[in-house]
Structures are given as structure tokens and as C-alpha cells.
Coordinates of C-alpha atoms and ligand atoms in Angstrom, one line a residue:
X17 CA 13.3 15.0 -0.1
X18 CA 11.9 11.4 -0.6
X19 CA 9.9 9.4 2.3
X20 CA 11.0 6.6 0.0
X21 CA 13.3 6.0 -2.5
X22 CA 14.3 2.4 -4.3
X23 CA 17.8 2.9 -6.3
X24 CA 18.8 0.4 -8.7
X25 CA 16.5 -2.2 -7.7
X26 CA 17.1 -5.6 -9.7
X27 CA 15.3 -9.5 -9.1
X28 CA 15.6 -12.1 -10.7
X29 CA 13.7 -15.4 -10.0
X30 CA 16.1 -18.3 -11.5
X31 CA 16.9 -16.7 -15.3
X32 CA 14.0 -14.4 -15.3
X33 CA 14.3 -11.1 -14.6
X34 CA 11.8 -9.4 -13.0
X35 CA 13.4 -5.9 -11.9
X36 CA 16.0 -4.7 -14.4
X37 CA 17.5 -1.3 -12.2
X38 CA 14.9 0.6 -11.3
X39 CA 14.9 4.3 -9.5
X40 CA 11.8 5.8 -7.8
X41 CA 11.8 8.2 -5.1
X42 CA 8.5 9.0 -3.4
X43 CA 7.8 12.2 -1.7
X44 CA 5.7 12.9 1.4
X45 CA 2.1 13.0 0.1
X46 CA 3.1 12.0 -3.2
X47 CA 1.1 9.3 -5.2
X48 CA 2.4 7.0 -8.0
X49 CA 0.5 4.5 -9.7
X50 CA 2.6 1.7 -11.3
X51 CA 1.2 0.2 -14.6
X52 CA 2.3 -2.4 -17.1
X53 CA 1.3 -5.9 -19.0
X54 CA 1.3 -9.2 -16.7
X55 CA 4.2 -10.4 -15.7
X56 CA 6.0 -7.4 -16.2
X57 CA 7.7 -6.6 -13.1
X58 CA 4.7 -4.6 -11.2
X59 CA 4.1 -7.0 -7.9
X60 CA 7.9 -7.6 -8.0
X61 CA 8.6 -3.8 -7.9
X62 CA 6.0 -3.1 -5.2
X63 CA 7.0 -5.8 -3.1
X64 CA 10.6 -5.0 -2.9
X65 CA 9.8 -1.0 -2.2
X66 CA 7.5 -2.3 0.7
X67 CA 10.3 -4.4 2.1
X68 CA 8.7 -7.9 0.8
X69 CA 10.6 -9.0 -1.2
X70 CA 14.6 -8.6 -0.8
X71 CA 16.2 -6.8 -4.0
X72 CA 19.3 -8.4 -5.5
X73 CA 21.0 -5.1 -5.8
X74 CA 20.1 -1.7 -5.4
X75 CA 18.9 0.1 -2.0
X76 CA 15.5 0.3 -0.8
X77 CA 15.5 4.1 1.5
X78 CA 13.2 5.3 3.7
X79 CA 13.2 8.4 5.6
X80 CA 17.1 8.1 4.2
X81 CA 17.6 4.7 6.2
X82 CA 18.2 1.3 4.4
X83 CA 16.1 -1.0 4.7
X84 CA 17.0 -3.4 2.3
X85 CA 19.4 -5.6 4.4
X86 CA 17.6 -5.4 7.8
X87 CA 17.2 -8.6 9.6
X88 CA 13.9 -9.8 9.2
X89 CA 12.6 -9.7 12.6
X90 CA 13.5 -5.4 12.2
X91 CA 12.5 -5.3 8.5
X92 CA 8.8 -6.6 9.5
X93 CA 8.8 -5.0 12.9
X94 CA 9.6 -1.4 10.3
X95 CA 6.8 -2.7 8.5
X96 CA 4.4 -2.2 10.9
X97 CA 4.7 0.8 12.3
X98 CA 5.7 3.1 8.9
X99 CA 3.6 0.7 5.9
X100 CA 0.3 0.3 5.3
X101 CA -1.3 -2.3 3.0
X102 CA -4.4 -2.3 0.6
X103 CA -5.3 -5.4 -0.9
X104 CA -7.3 -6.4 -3.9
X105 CA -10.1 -7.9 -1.4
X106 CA -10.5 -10.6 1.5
X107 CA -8.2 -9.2 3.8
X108 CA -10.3 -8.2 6.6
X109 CA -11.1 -11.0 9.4
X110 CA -14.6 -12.5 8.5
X111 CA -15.4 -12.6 12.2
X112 CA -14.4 -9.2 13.9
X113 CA -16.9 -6.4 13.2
X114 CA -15.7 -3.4 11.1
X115 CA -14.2 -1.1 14.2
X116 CA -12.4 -4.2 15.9
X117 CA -10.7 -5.0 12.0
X118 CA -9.5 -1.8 11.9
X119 CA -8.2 -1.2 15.3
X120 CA -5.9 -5.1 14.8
X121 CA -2.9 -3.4 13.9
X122 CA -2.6 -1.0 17.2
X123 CA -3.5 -3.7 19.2
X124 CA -0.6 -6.1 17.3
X125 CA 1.1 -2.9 18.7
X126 CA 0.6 -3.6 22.0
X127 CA -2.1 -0.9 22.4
X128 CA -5.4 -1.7 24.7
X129 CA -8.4 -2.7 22.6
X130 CA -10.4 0.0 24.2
X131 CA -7.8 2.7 22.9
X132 CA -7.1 1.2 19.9
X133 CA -10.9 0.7 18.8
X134 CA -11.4 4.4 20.2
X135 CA -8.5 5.2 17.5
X136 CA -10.3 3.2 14.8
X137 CA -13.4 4.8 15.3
X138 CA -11.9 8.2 13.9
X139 CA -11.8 6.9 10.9
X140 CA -14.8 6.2 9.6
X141 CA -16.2 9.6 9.3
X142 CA -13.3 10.6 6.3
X143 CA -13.9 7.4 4.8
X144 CA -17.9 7.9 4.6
X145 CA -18.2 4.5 6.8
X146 CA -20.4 6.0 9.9
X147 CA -22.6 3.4 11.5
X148 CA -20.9 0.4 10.0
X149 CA -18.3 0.0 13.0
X150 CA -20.4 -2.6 14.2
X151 CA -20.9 -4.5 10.9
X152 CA -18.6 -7.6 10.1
X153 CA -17.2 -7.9 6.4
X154 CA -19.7 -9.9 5.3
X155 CA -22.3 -7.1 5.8
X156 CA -20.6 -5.1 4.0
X157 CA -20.9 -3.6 0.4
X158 CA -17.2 -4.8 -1.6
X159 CA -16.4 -1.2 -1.7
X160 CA -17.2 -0.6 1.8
X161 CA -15.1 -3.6 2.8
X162 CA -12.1 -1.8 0.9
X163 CA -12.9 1.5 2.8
X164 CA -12.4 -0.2 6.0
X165 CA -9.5 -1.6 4.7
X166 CA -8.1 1.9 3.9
X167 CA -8.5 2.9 7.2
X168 CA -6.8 0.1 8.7
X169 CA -4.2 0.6 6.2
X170 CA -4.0 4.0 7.4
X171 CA -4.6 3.3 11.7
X172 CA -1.2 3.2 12.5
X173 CA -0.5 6.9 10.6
X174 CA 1.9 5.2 8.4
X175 CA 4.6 7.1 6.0
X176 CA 3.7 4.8 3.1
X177 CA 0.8 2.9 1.9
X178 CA 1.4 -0.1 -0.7
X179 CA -2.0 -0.7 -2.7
X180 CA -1.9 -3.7 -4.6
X181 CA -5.4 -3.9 -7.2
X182 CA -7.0 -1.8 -4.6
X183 CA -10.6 -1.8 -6.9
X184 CA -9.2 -4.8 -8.7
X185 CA -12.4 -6.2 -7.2
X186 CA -15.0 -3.2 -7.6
X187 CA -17.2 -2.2 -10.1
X188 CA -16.1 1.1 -12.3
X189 CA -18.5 3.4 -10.2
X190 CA -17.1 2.0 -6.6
X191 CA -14.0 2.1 -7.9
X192 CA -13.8 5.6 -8.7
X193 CA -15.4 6.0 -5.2
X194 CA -12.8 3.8 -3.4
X195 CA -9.9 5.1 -5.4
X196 CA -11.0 9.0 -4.2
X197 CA -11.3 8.2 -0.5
X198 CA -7.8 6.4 -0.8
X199 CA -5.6 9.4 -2.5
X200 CA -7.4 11.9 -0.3
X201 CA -7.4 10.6 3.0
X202 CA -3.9 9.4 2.3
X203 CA -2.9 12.7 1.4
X204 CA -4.8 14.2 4.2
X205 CA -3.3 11.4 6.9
X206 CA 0.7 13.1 5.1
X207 CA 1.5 9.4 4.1
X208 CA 2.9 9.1 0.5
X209 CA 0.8 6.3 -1.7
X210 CA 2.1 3.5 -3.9
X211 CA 0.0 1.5 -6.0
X212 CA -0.4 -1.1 -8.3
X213 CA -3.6 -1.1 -10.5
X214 CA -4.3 -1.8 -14.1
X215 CA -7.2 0.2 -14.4
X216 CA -6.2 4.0 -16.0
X217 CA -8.9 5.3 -14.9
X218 CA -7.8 4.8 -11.5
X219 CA -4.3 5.3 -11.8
X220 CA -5.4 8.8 -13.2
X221 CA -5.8 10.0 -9.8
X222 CA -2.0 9.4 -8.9
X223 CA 0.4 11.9 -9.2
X224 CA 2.5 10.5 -11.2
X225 CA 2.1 7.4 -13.7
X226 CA 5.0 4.7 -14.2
X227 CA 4.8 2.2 -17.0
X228 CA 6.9 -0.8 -16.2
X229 CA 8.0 -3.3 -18.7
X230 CA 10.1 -6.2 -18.8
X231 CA 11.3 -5.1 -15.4
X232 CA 11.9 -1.5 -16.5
X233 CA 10.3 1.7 -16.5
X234 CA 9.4 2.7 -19.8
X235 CA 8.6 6.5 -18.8
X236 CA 11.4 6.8 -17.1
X237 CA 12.5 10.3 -18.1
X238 CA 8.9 11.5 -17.3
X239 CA 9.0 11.3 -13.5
X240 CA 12.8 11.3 -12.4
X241 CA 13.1 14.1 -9.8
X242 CA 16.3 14.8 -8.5
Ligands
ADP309 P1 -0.5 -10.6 -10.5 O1 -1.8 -10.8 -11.2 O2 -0.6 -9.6 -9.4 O3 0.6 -10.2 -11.5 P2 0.6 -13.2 -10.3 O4 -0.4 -14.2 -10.7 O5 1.6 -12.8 -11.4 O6 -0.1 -11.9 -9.8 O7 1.5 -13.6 -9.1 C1 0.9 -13.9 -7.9 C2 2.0 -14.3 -6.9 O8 2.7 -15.4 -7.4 C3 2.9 -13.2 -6.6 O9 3.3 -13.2 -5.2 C4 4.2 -13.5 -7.4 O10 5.3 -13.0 -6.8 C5 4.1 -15.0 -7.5 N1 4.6 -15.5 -8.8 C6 4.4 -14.9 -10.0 N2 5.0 -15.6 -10.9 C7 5.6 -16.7 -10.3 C8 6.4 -17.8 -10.8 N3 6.7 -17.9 -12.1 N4 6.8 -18.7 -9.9 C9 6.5 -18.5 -8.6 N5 5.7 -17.5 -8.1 C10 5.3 -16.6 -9.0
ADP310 P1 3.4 -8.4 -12.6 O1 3.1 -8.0 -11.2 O2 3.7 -7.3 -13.5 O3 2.4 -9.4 -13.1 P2 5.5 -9.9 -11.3 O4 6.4 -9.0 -10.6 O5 4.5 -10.8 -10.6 O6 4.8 -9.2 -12.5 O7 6.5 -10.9 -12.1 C1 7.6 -10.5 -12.9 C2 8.3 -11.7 -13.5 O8 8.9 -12.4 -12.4 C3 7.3 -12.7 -14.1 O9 8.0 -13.3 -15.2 C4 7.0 -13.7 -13.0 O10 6.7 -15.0 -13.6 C5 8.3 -13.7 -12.3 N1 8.2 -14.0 -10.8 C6 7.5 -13.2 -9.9 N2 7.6 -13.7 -8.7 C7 8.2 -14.9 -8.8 C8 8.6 -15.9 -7.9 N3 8.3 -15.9 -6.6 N4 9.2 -17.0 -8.4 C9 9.6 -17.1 -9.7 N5 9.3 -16.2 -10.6 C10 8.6 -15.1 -10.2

């Protein structure tokens, strides 16, 4: 049974549309890598799976519930506590050391920092980051910064993580690095991924590839489960 699933999703921005009814259902653990030309629907489609962006039509599920037409004080309060998000880069606060970045979305939470930089500080050993908890971002390596964004990302023991150009920023070496740590300790954490990347290489080590064009997936018959 999907974590996730987006039915029939369509957008459109004035005349352009950017989703054209598209299906995806995500299983626990399951990673999918969405590909596809600029401008061809990929942010759009990530967006409105991670509860973003509002669809026009079509239903955005997770765990079976709808999400899609929550109120936007629930939809970002879901957000929270079942999503986490990778970014391309610059998303970690330039001022808090390493530990205390990833332990901000427990506190948001309401957790103590104590407990929630205790919690933080589990992550660093799967993600290869030991003895950087006290380092702040700009001490860090770019694909050590993205490693501590993984495990904030992943600090809350979320049901999906959005990646958006997760190596967008790396060099082909770190990104094959980065891109490893993120499936497995994903997969590991029982989290389901979903990313956007236009690197193959990198979307090789998805489960599943989608090609998305013109708002459409092109491979459609390819990765339809029932
Ligand atoms: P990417 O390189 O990830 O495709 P874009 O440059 O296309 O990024 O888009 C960056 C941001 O701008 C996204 O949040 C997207 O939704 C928004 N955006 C893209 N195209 C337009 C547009 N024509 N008008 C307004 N916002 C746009
Ligand atoms: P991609 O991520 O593949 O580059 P996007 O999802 O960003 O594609 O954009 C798909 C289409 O929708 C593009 O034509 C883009 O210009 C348009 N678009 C995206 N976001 C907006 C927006 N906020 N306002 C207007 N047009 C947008």
C-alpha cells in the first residue's frame, strides 16, 4: 500500500500547464527520482506531492488521508511532523553549529533543546558526520553541509522526504557520496524518498525513474503499480 499517492494531479499557472493528470503512488521505503527538461513540470509536481503547492484537481494521499484541501494552518502543521526537505544548498542557519541545525525542527516541535540536540546527535554517525556537531555551515565541506541537511531532513522520522537538486550543488564525486547516504539512511530511517535531480547518475540510485514532460509522465507505463 502507498505512504503517498498523488491521483490526477493538474496546475496550471494562468494558460500554462504545468501538471497535465499525473498518478504516482509511493511505497514505504520506496525511492523515485523525477526527471525531465526545464520547465517541464518537475518543481510543480514535487511541490504539490509535498503539500506546497495546491493541485487544481486530483488528490494528494498520504497514509490514505487527503491532504490536498486541508486548511493551511493543518496542511503545514502535517508538514512537519510526516515531510522532510533536502534542498539544493543554503538551507542550514549560518549561525547555529551543526547539532543545534539539525535538532531546529524538534525544537519547532516544542521539544527541549537539550532532548532535541541529544536526538540530533544520533545522527551523525549514519551520515559519516562524527565530530562536526560543533561546526557551523560555514566550516563545513558543501557535501558535508548537505549531510547535515539529510539528517535534519530525517530528525523528525518523517514518512516522506522531498529532495529538490539535492547534489545540484556538489561535485560528481560528493555527489555520488551525498546521494548514497540519502537513499540508505532514508531507507534505513522506513521513510519513502522523492526527488527531483537532473543528474542520471544520481537518479540511478532511485528505485524507480519518472520522466516528466510538458506536465506529463512520459514512462508512465513503466512504474504504474496497482
Ligand atoms: P528550477 O530550475 O527548479 O526549474 P525555476 O527557475 O523553474 O526552477 O523556478 C524557480 C521558482 O520559480 C519555482 O518555485 C517555480 O515554481 C517558480 N516559477 C517558475 N516559473 C515561473 C513563472 N513563469 N512565473 C512565476 N514563478 C515561476
Ligand atoms: P521544472 O521544475 O521542470 O523546471 P516547473 O514545475 O518549475 O518546471 O514549471 C512548469 C511550468 O509552470 C513552467 O512553464 C513554469 O514557467 C510554470 N510555472 C511554475 N511555477 C509557476 C508560477 N508560480 N507562476 C507561473 N508559472 C509557473
Amino acid at each position: 500500500s502507498a505512504v503517498l499517492a498523488g491521483l490526477g494531479l493538474t496546475k496550471k499557472y494562468g494558460t500554462t500547464v504545468a501538471l497535465d493528470g499525473v498518478d504516482l503512488w509511493v511505497g514505504t521505503r520506496d525511492s523515485v527520482a523525477i526527471m525531465g527538461p526545464s520547465g517541464s513540470g518537475k518543481s510543480t509536481f514535487l511541490h504539490t506531492l509535498a503539500g506546497i503547492v495546491r493541485p487544481d484537481g486530483g488528490e494528494v494521499l498520504l497514509q490514505g488521508q487527503a491532504i490536498h484541501k486541508l486548511s493551511e494552518n493543518r496542511l503545514s502543521a502535517l508538514r512537519r511532523k510526516h515531510f522532510g526537505f533536502v534542498f539544493q544548498s543554503g538551507q542550514l542557519l549560518p549561525e547555529l553549529p551543526a547539532e543545534e541545525n539539525v535538532a531546529l525542527p524538534l525544537m519547532l516541535e516544542g521539544m527541549s533543546r537539550r532532548e532535541a540536540v541529544a536526538r540530533a546527535r544520533r545522527w551523525f554517525t549514519p551520515l559519516g558526520l562524527n565530530g562536526l556537531e560543533q561546526r557551523r555551515p560555514g566550516q563545513l565541506s558543501g557535501g558535508q553541509a548537505q549531510r547535515v541537511a539529510i539528517a535534519r531532513a530525517l530528525v523528525i522520522e518523517p514518512d516522506v522526504v522531498f529532495a529538490d537538486e539535492p547534489t545540484g550543488a556538489l561535485d560528481q564525486g560528493t555527489s555520488e557520496e551525498v546521494i548514497r547516504l540519502l537513499t540508505s539512511v532514508t531507507r534505513e530511517q522506513g521513510a519513502a524518498l522523492v526527488m527531483v535531480t537532473h543528474d542520471a547518475a544520481v537518479a540511478a540510485h532511485c528505485d524507480r525513474i519518472l520522466h516528466v514532460r510538458d506536465g506529463r509522465i512520459s514512462n508512465h507505463a513503466q512504474y504504474t503499480v496497482a
